[in-house]
Amino acid sequence: MDDYQVLEKKTELLCKGVYLNPDLVTYYQKQGINLGYGRKGGAGPLGGRYFLFKDQTLVNVALWDSNEHTNLSLGVKKGEFFQVLDRHQNNVFAELILVNNPRFYDRKTSDGIEMKKIALVHGVDCLATTIYQKCAYWTCGEACKFCGIQLSLENGATIEEKTPEQLSEVMAAAIKENRCSHATLTSGTTAEKGKGALRYVQILKKLKKDHPTIPLHVQIEPLKDLEYINELKSAGADTIGIHIEIFNENLRKRFTPGKAHVPRDQFERNWTHALDIFGKNQVETFILAGLEDFNADFILNLEHVISLGIIPFITPVRPIPSKKPIVPPLNYERLLKLYELAGTLMKNHGVNPLEFKAGCVRCGGCSAIKEAYRAVS
Ligand code: SF4
């Protein structure tokens, strides 16, 4: 497959996901292959597993237990490849390698916590953790409509707050298995000073001291006092995400009622300051595709963000497992067009997602923004 074909296939998989027949789960379990439907709660896109194309391109594929969502089905495993079948075209859509869970998921930390409750491996080698699993917006009824951060706490899959020592121990275990070459740290927003940004500082210092070669990514909400961004950098963060998710102000109020209190110009001040502190191509913002039309205003906003030097991490919004979808499924051809445009705009403005040192953009599991950049060369 050439770069454009990879972009096309990955975009379709990100939008549609794949039907996984429950009988197949049992069948493979008997062969020791833990297939499962993925995370049911937590930060970031849920309910999926990581797969690799033959060229090692990573994709986070939603796995559905009913085939109403998608015409793609997971088929038999031939050698190391799972076949993805297209029921409409009646052919093999792609052949993918399942990324297995790391062995440390069966181990505990020295204070007796299951390591998989402290951090998980996203993709092949990105250690990801939610350092604080609660969010002030959930408490006041203004949670983002697509967010599942507290669900994994409610279903016992994680703990509320991770300590620097626990995270360093789990990172050591992941590094030993070659399953950690960078890390994503995220957190719920808190009512404290700095909205929880300071909770990162001790963790960053500990991880940087114990594992100096592992680049670290943090995600925050825009802050009035930009000094916090400097503190995160000096504590050891290498890249940062400040996520706007939606451009349209009315839709921000609808889908992210709490975060919509943060004015747009505060995002811009944080983005430009973060670029000064972290450097070129080290600042990203999540754009959740499917919540708003890709109309002229959207495109203007997208180009503006890219012109500031920010990487637009465009990822299709994904329903939370066991919850009613908040919007209809996104047509993948529309998203493909958007990726092509974003790739061209990044080229025109000298923004290069391939240079992002740590975190979501480097991992790339949930977005085809890097493939778009490569495909428009
Ligand atoms: S891009 Fe990678 S690190 Fe980020 S949420 Fe997706 S899988 Fe996790």
Tab-separated table of C-alpha atoms and ligand atoms in Angstrom:
chain	number	residue	atom	x	y	z
A	1	MET	CA	0.000	0.000	0.000
A	2	ASP	CA	1.284	3.526	-0.758
A	3	ASP	CA	0.997	6.397	1.737
A	4	TYR	CA	-2.385	7.503	0.394
A	5	GLN	CA	-3.837	3.977	0.578
A	6	VAL	CA	-2.649	3.685	4.189
A	7	LEU	CA	-4.310	7.032	4.980
A	8	GLU	CA	-7.539	5.893	3.324
A	9	LYS	CA	-7.698	2.484	5.061
A	10	LYS	CA	-6.730	3.879	8.472
A	11	THR	CA	-9.330	6.647	8.195
A	12	GLU	CA	-12.066	4.127	7.341
A	13	LEU	CA	-11.055	1.890	10.263
A	14	LEU	CA	-10.931	4.838	12.692
A	15	CYS	CA	-14.423	5.934	11.643
A	16	LYS	CA	-16.180	2.609	11.390
A	17	GLY	CA	-14.384	0.209	13.722
A	18	VAL	CA	-14.823	-3.521	13.216
A	19	TYR	CA	-17.489	-6.047	14.222
A	20	LEU	CA	-16.043	-8.713	16.494
A	21	ASN	CA	-18.275	-11.758	16.708
A	22	PRO	CA	-18.415	-12.794	20.420
A	23	ASP	CA	-17.950	-16.440	19.331
A	24	LEU	CA	-14.610	-15.441	17.841
A	25	VAL	CA	-13.553	-14.005	21.224
A	26	THR	CA	-14.165	-17.381	22.890
A	27	TYR	CA	-12.543	-19.247	19.983
A	28	TYR	CA	-9.331	-17.240	20.245
A	29	GLN	CA	-9.334	-17.245	24.040
A	30	LYS	CA	-9.036	-21.042	23.794
A	31	GLN	CA	-5.877	-20.421	21.760
A	32	GLY	CA	-4.521	-18.038	24.403
A	33	ILE	CA	-5.239	-14.939	22.286
A	34	ASN	CA	-6.865	-12.318	24.479
A	35	LEU	CA	-8.963	-10.404	21.931
A	36	GLY	CA	-11.611	-8.608	24.171
A	37	TYR	CA	-13.450	-5.344	23.343
A	38	GLY	CA	-10.988	-2.997	25.055
A	39	ARG	CA	-11.395	-0.234	27.633
A	40	LYS	CA	-14.905	0.537	28.888
A	41	GLY	CA	-13.896	3.742	30.672
A	42	GLY	CA	-11.064	6.246	31.063
A	43	ALA	CA	-9.637	9.155	29.093
A	44	GLY	CA	-9.362	9.118	25.297
A	45	PRO	CA	-11.231	7.016	22.698
A	46	LEU	CA	-12.649	3.871	24.348
A	47	GLY	CA	-13.608	0.343	23.397
A	48	GLY	CA	-10.924	-0.717	21.013
A	49	ARG	CA	-7.690	-2.605	20.453
A	50	TYR	CA	-4.499	-1.628	18.725
A	51	PHE	CA	-3.549	-3.187	15.422
A	52	LEU	CA	-0.675	-2.721	12.975
A	53	PHE	CA	-0.817	-2.672	9.192
A	54	LYS	CA	1.919	-4.590	7.374
A	55	ASP	CA	3.981	-1.371	7.178
A	56	GLN	CA	3.725	-1.051	11.008
A	57	THR	CA	1.214	1.832	10.843
A	58	LEU	CA	-0.704	1.787	14.132
A	59	VAL	CA	-4.475	2.114	14.387
A	60	ASN	CA	-6.753	2.095	17.430
A	61	VAL	CA	-9.738	0.090	16.120
A	62	ALA	CA	-13.111	0.223	17.883
A	63	LEU	CA	-14.429	-3.347	18.338
A	64	TRP	CA	-18.223	-3.719	18.285
A	65	ASP	CA	-20.202	-6.703	19.549
A	66	SER	CA	-22.955	-6.008	17.000
A	67	ASN	CA	-22.520	-5.461	13.260
A	68	GLU	CA	-24.977	-2.548	13.024
A	69	HIS	CA	-22.125	0.013	13.311
A	70	THR	CA	-19.906	-1.180	10.476
A	71	ASN	CA	-19.634	-3.294	7.313
A	72	LEU	CA	-16.186	-4.443	8.436
A	73	SER	CA	-15.775	-7.682	10.408
A	74	LEU	CA	-12.813	-9.286	12.092
A	75	GLY	CA	-12.191	-12.612	10.416
A	76	VAL	CA	-9.805	-15.482	10.818
A	77	LYS	CA	-6.146	-15.186	11.778
A	78	LYS	CA	-3.788	-16.368	9.040
A	79	GLY	CA	-0.242	-16.586	10.336
A	80	GLU	CA	0.292	-13.400	12.324
A	81	PHE	CA	-2.403	-11.435	10.460
A	82	PHE	CA	-6.088	-11.033	11.283
A	83	GLN	CA	-8.173	-10.559	8.152
A	84	VAL	CA	-10.666	-7.694	8.208
A	85	LEU	CA	-13.535	-8.586	5.888
A	86	ASP	CA	-15.701	-6.094	4.001
A	87	ARG	CA	-19.229	-7.511	3.948
A	88	HIS	CA	-20.356	-5.027	1.298
A	89	GLN	CA	-17.485	-5.641	-1.134
A	90	ASN	CA	-17.256	-9.303	-0.091
A	91	ASN	CA	-13.473	-9.106	0.024
A	92	VAL	CA	-10.539	-8.756	2.440
A	93	PHE	CA	-10.388	-5.068	3.472
A	94	ALA	CA	-7.054	-5.325	5.292
A	95	GLU	CA	-4.711	-7.691	7.106
A	96	LEU	CA	-3.744	-6.501	10.574
A	97	ILE	CA	-1.459	-7.609	13.407
A	98	LEU	CA	-3.027	-7.471	16.883
A	99	VAL	CA	-0.854	-5.610	19.409
A	100	ASN	CA	-0.764	-7.868	22.440
A	101	ASN	CA	-1.103	-6.609	25.987
A	102	PRO	CA	2.195	-6.410	27.900
A	103	ARG	CA	3.098	-9.059	30.488
A	104	PHE	CA	3.335	-6.497	33.306
A	105	TYR	CA	-0.498	-6.322	33.298
A	106	ASP	CA	-0.331	-9.497	35.407
A	107	ARG	CA	1.980	-7.944	37.994
A	108	LYS	CA	1.516	-5.691	41.060
A	109	THR	CA	3.436	-2.647	42.308
A	110	SER	CA	5.470	-2.925	45.530
A	111	ASP	CA	2.496	-1.352	47.372
A	112	GLY	CA	0.210	-4.094	46.066
A	113	ILE	CA	-1.691	-2.330	43.251
A	114	GLU	CA	-2.238	-4.120	39.942
A	115	MET	CA	0.125	-2.380	37.513
A	116	LYS	CA	-2.626	-2.108	34.834
A	117	LYS	CA	-4.578	0.061	37.284
A	118	ILE	CA	-1.678	2.565	37.291
A	119	ALA	CA	-0.870	2.832	33.574
A	120	LEU	CA	-1.597	1.071	30.281
A	121	VAL	CA	0.388	0.675	27.075
A	122	HIS	CA	-1.337	2.560	24.273
A	123	GLY	CA	-0.329	1.347	20.877
A	124	VAL	CA	3.006	-0.453	20.857
A	125	ASP	CA	5.198	1.652	23.156
A	126	CYS	CA	3.337	4.631	24.623
A	127	LEU	CA	2.814	4.285	28.375
A	128	ALA	CA	-0.387	6.176	29.144
A	129	THR	CA	-1.900	7.125	32.463
A	130	THR	CA	-4.563	9.390	33.937
A	131	ILE	CA	-2.729	10.702	36.985
A	132	TYR	CA	-5.997	11.940	38.559
A	133	GLN	CA	-9.112	10.006	37.532
A	134	LYS	CA	-11.733	12.511	38.572
A	135	CYS	CA	-12.912	15.769	36.964
A	136	ALA	CA	-14.541	18.815	38.575
A	137	TYR	CA	-16.906	19.092	35.589
A	138	TRP	CA	-18.341	15.614	36.364
A	139	THR	CA	-19.030	16.795	39.900
A	140	CYS	CA	-20.930	19.913	38.784
A	141	GLY	CA	-22.785	18.209	35.914
A	142	GLU	CA	-20.829	19.926	33.143
A	143	ALA	CA	-18.789	16.956	31.937
A	144	CYS	CA	-17.799	16.692	28.267
A	145	LYS	CA	-20.428	14.524	26.591
A	146	PHE	CA	-17.846	12.209	25.006
A	147	CYS	CA	-15.725	11.671	28.133
A	148	GLY	CA	-15.471	8.441	30.131
A	149	ILE	CA	-12.753	9.467	32.603
A	150	GLN	CA	-14.570	8.433	35.812
A	151	LEU	CA	-16.164	5.283	34.351
A	152	SER	CA	-12.986	3.232	34.750
A	153	LEU	CA	-12.826	4.349	38.394
A	154	GLU	CA	-16.457	3.354	38.911
A	155	ASN	CA	-15.874	-0.090	37.362
A	156	GLY	CA	-12.705	-0.681	39.404
A	157	ALA	CA	-10.321	-0.702	36.430
A	158	THR	CA	-8.092	1.982	37.940
A	159	ILE	CA	-7.409	3.997	41.096
A	160	GLU	CA	-8.238	7.669	41.749
A	161	GLU	CA	-4.716	9.091	42.058
A	162	LYS	CA	-1.371	7.602	40.984
A	163	THR	CA	1.820	8.360	42.942
A	164	PRO	CA	5.191	9.243	41.369
A	165	GLU	CA	6.639	6.044	42.852
A	166	GLN	CA	3.893	3.808	41.396
A	167	LEU	CA	4.268	5.379	37.928
A	168	SER	CA	8.039	5.078	37.988
A	169	GLU	CA	7.790	1.403	38.952
A	170	VAL	CA	5.323	0.654	36.157
A	171	MET	CA	7.416	2.601	33.665
A	172	ALA	CA	10.448	0.487	34.645
A	173	ALA	CA	8.415	-2.693	34.041
A	174	ALA	CA	7.223	-1.434	30.640
A	175	ILE	CA	10.729	-0.362	29.580
A	176	LYS	CA	12.040	-3.831	30.507
A	177	GLU	CA	9.546	-5.339	28.013
A	178	ASN	CA	10.366	-2.709	25.337
A	179	ARG	CA	6.811	-1.414	25.679
A	180	CYS	CA	7.664	2.155	26.693
A	181	SER	CA	9.689	4.604	24.598
A	182	HIS	CA	7.532	7.623	25.471
A	183	ALA	CA	4.588	8.431	27.756
A	184	THR	CA	1.240	10.237	27.799
A	185	LEU	CA	0.155	11.752	31.107
A	186	THR	CA	-3.378	13.129	31.304
A	187	SER	CA	-5.634	14.222	34.145
A	188	GLY	CA	-9.125	15.328	35.048
A	189	THR	CA	-9.524	19.058	35.669
A	190	THR	CA	-9.692	19.999	39.350
A	191	ALA	CA	-11.016	23.041	41.196
A	192	GLU	CA	-7.556	23.663	42.647
A	193	LYS	CA	-5.176	26.505	41.677
A	194	GLY	CA	-3.835	25.680	38.208
A	195	LYS	CA	-6.790	23.306	37.649
A	196	GLY	CA	-4.624	20.301	38.573
A	197	ALA	CA	-1.586	21.201	36.480
A	198	LEU	CA	0.594	21.123	39.599
A	199	ARG	CA	-0.300	17.463	40.218
A	200	TYR	CA	1.981	16.663	37.265
A	201	VAL	CA	5.072	18.368	38.721
A	202	GLN	CA	6.183	15.749	41.282
A	203	ILE	CA	5.375	12.911	38.852
A	204	LEU	CA	7.347	14.539	36.012
A	205	LYS	CA	10.369	15.138	38.269
A	206	LYS	CA	10.354	11.522	39.499
A	207	LEU	CA	9.946	9.974	36.024
A	208	LYS	CA	12.611	12.255	34.522
A	209	LYS	CA	15.054	11.408	37.338
A	210	ASP	CA	14.432	7.631	37.180
A	211	HIS	CA	13.945	7.325	33.384
A	212	PRO	CA	15.784	10.300	31.800
A	213	THR	CA	15.631	8.914	28.235
A	214	ILE	CA	11.808	8.640	28.125
A	215	PRO	CA	10.132	11.749	26.665
A	216	LEU	CA	6.960	12.804	28.493
A	217	HIS	CA	3.695	14.351	27.244
A	218	VAL	CA	1.183	16.218	29.427
A	219	GLN	CA	-2.344	17.432	28.708
A	220	ILE	CA	-3.910	20.442	30.398
A	221	GLU	CA	-6.826	22.818	30.151
A	222	PRO	CA	-5.856	26.397	29.213
A	223	LEU	CA	-4.735	28.385	32.238
A	224	LYS	CA	-4.968	32.092	33.094
A	225	ASP	CA	-1.487	32.020	34.646
A	226	LEU	CA	0.903	30.886	31.897
A	227	GLU	CA	3.649	30.355	34.486
A	228	TYR	CA	2.231	26.827	35.047
A	229	ILE	CA	3.301	25.893	31.521
A	230	ASN	CA	6.880	26.921	32.364
A	231	GLU	CA	6.707	24.814	35.552
A	232	LEU	CA	5.577	21.737	33.589
A	233	LYS	CA	8.459	22.177	31.155
A	234	SER	CA	11.080	22.648	33.874
A	235	ALA	CA	9.675	19.652	35.810
A	236	GLY	CA	10.381	17.444	32.783
A	237	ALA	CA	7.528	17.564	30.251
A	238	ASP	CA	8.719	17.439	26.615
A	239	THR	CA	5.447	18.023	24.758
A	240	ILE	CA	2.005	19.327	25.656
A	241	GLY	CA	-1.619	19.008	24.592
A	242	ILE	CA	-4.145	21.827	25.143
A	243	HIS	CA	-7.349	20.459	23.678
A	244	ILE	CA	-10.098	22.614	22.237
A	245	GLU	CA	-11.909	19.604	20.667
A	246	ILE	CA	-14.606	21.818	19.023
A	247	PHE	CA	-14.393	25.216	17.285
A	248	ASN	CA	-18.078	26.286	17.149
A	249	GLU	CA	-18.921	28.173	20.358
A	250	ASN	CA	-22.536	26.967	20.543
A	251	LEU	CA	-21.467	23.362	20.081
A	252	ARG	CA	-18.748	23.844	22.685
A	253	LYS	CA	-21.468	24.841	25.154
A	254	ARG	CA	-23.503	21.776	24.135
A	255	PHE	CA	-20.809	19.074	24.119
A	256	THR	CA	-18.190	20.515	26.545
A	257	PRO	CA	-20.329	22.679	28.884
A	258	GLY	CA	-17.648	22.996	31.552
A	259	LYS	CA	-14.694	23.665	29.267
A	260	ALA	CA	-16.808	26.114	27.242
A	261	HIS	CA	-16.364	28.566	30.129
A	262	VAL	CA	-12.760	28.902	28.943
A	263	PRO	CA	-12.714	31.684	26.339
A	264	ARG	CA	-11.167	31.021	22.944
A	265	ASP	CA	-8.455	33.688	23.364
A	266	GLN	CA	-7.211	31.886	26.491
A	267	PHE	CA	-6.616	28.800	24.341
A	268	GLU	CA	-4.611	30.932	21.905
A	269	ARG	CA	-2.501	32.541	24.632
A	270	ASN	CA	-1.740	29.088	26.055
A	271	TRP	CA	-0.938	27.619	22.613
A	272	THR	CA	1.453	30.406	21.623
A	273	HIS	CA	3.126	30.496	25.020
A	274	ALA	CA	3.475	26.701	25.032
A	275	LEU	CA	5.145	26.893	21.597
A	276	ASP	CA	7.679	29.377	22.999
A	277	ILE	CA	8.396	27.057	25.933
A	278	PHE	CA	8.234	23.585	24.325
A	279	GLY	CA	9.375	24.537	20.829
A	280	LYS	CA	8.262	24.042	17.260
A	281	ASN	CA	6.023	21.017	16.545
A	282	GLN	CA	5.727	20.087	20.263
A	283	VAL	CA	2.205	21.446	20.965
A	284	GLU	CA	-1.029	19.733	19.860
A	285	THR	CA	-4.740	20.143	20.241
A	286	PHE	CA	-7.366	17.401	19.881
A	287	ILE	CA	-10.070	18.143	17.284
A	288	LEU	CA	-12.965	15.697	17.710
A	289	ALA	CA	-14.330	15.086	14.214
A	290	GLY	CA	-18.046	14.408	13.953
A	291	LEU	CA	-19.304	16.935	16.500
A	292	GLU	CA	-19.497	19.859	14.049
A	293	ASP	CA	-19.778	20.408	10.287
A	294	PHE	CA	-16.567	20.828	8.313
A	295	ASN	CA	-18.012	24.112	6.980
A	296	ALA	CA	-16.186	27.319	5.966
A	297	ASP	CA	-15.915	28.503	9.587
A	298	PHE	CA	-14.481	25.158	10.644
A	299	ILE	CA	-11.874	25.257	7.866
A	300	LEU	CA	-10.934	28.843	8.733
A	301	ASN	CA	-10.476	27.839	12.375
A	302	LEU	CA	-8.455	24.781	11.403
A	303	GLU	CA	-6.102	26.826	9.213
A	304	HIS	CA	-5.782	29.458	11.932
A	305	VAL	CA	-4.735	26.868	14.543
A	306	ILE	CA	-2.207	25.362	12.124
A	307	SER	CA	-0.906	28.836	11.208
A	308	LEU	CA	-0.127	29.359	14.913
A	309	GLY	CA	2.101	26.253	14.716
A	310	ILE	CA	-0.256	23.896	16.578
A	311	ILE	CA	-0.683	20.282	15.417
A	312	PRO	CA	-4.408	19.517	14.934
A	313	PHE	CA	-4.852	15.984	16.298
A	314	ILE	CA	-8.019	15.238	14.325
A	315	THR	CA	-9.693	12.109	15.693
A	316	PRO	CA	-13.232	10.846	15.050
A	317	VAL	CA	-15.411	11.061	18.176
A	318	ARG	CA	-16.173	7.566	19.422
A	319	PRO	CA	-19.269	6.512	21.367
A	320	ILE	CA	-18.651	5.376	24.948
A	321	PRO	CA	-19.318	1.607	25.165
A	322	SER	CA	-22.718	0.917	26.783
A	323	LYS	CA	-23.798	4.538	26.222
A	324	LYS	CA	-26.042	6.012	23.500
A	325	PRO	CA	-23.941	7.692	20.774
A	326	ILE	CA	-24.086	11.501	21.106
A	327	VAL	CA	-23.877	12.044	17.314
A	328	PRO	CA	-24.492	9.907	14.186
A	329	PRO	CA	-21.436	7.999	12.832
A	330	LEU	CA	-19.056	10.145	10.773
A	331	ASN	CA	-18.814	9.410	7.040
A	332	TYR	CA	-15.173	8.359	6.550
A	333	GLU	CA	-14.906	9.933	3.080
A	334	ARG	CA	-15.675	13.339	4.616
A	335	LEU	CA	-12.979	12.757	7.231
A	336	LEU	CA	-10.539	11.639	4.532
A	337	LYS	CA	-11.065	14.945	2.695
A	338	LEU	CA	-10.445	16.798	5.950
A	339	TYR	CA	-7.206	14.880	6.560
A	340	GLU	CA	-6.027	15.691	3.029
A	341	LEU	CA	-6.726	19.381	3.650
A	342	ALA	CA	-5.051	19.321	7.082
A	343	GLY	CA	-2.001	17.612	5.543
A	344	THR	CA	-1.730	20.330	2.903
A	345	LEU	CA	-2.242	23.150	5.424
A	346	MET	CA	0.448	21.706	7.725
A	347	LYS	CA	2.856	21.561	4.773
A	348	ASN	CA	2.017	25.143	3.779
A	349	HIS	CA	2.571	26.424	7.321
A	350	GLY	CA	5.663	24.333	8.118
A	351	VAL	CA	3.951	22.278	10.833
A	352	ASN	CA	5.371	18.733	10.993
A	353	PRO	CA	3.629	16.136	13.225
A	354	LEU	CA	6.427	13.614	12.547
A	355	GLU	CA	8.694	15.681	14.835
A	356	PHE	CA	6.440	15.411	17.907
A	357	LYS	CA	8.612	13.815	20.624
A	358	ALA	CA	6.130	12.204	23.027
A	359	GLY	CA	2.444	11.360	23.468
A	360	CYS	CA	-0.618	11.130	21.255
A	361	VAL	CA	0.780	12.646	18.057
A	362	ARG	CA	3.879	10.386	18.248
A	363	CYS	CA	1.733	7.360	19.133
A	364	GLY	CA	-0.800	8.165	16.403
A	365	GLY	CA	-3.212	5.346	17.324
A	366	CYS	CA	-6.366	7.488	17.379
A	367	SER	CA	-5.717	9.792	14.425
A	368	ALA	CA	-4.425	9.660	10.831
A	369	ILE	CA	-2.877	13.132	11.029
A	370	LYS	CA	0.661	11.797	10.487
A	371	GLU	CA	-0.472	9.615	7.593
A	372	ALA	CA	-2.177	12.689	6.102
A	373	TYR	CA	1.093	14.633	6.366
A	374	ARG	CA	3.002	11.802	4.652
A	375	ALA	CA	0.336	11.270	1.987
A	376	VAL	CA	0.311	14.891	0.761
A	377	SER	CA	4.100	15.019	0.221
B	1	SF4	S1	-3.195	8.574	20.409
B	1	SF4	FE1	-2.220	6.880	21.439
B	1	SF4	S2	-1.642	7.690	23.457
B	1	SF4	FE2	-3.181	9.073	22.599
B	1	SF4	S3	-5.152	8.354	23.434
B	1	SF4	FE3	-4.825	7.417	21.390
B	1	SF4	S4	-3.876	5.462	21.803
B	1	SF4	FE4	-3.640	6.729	23.639
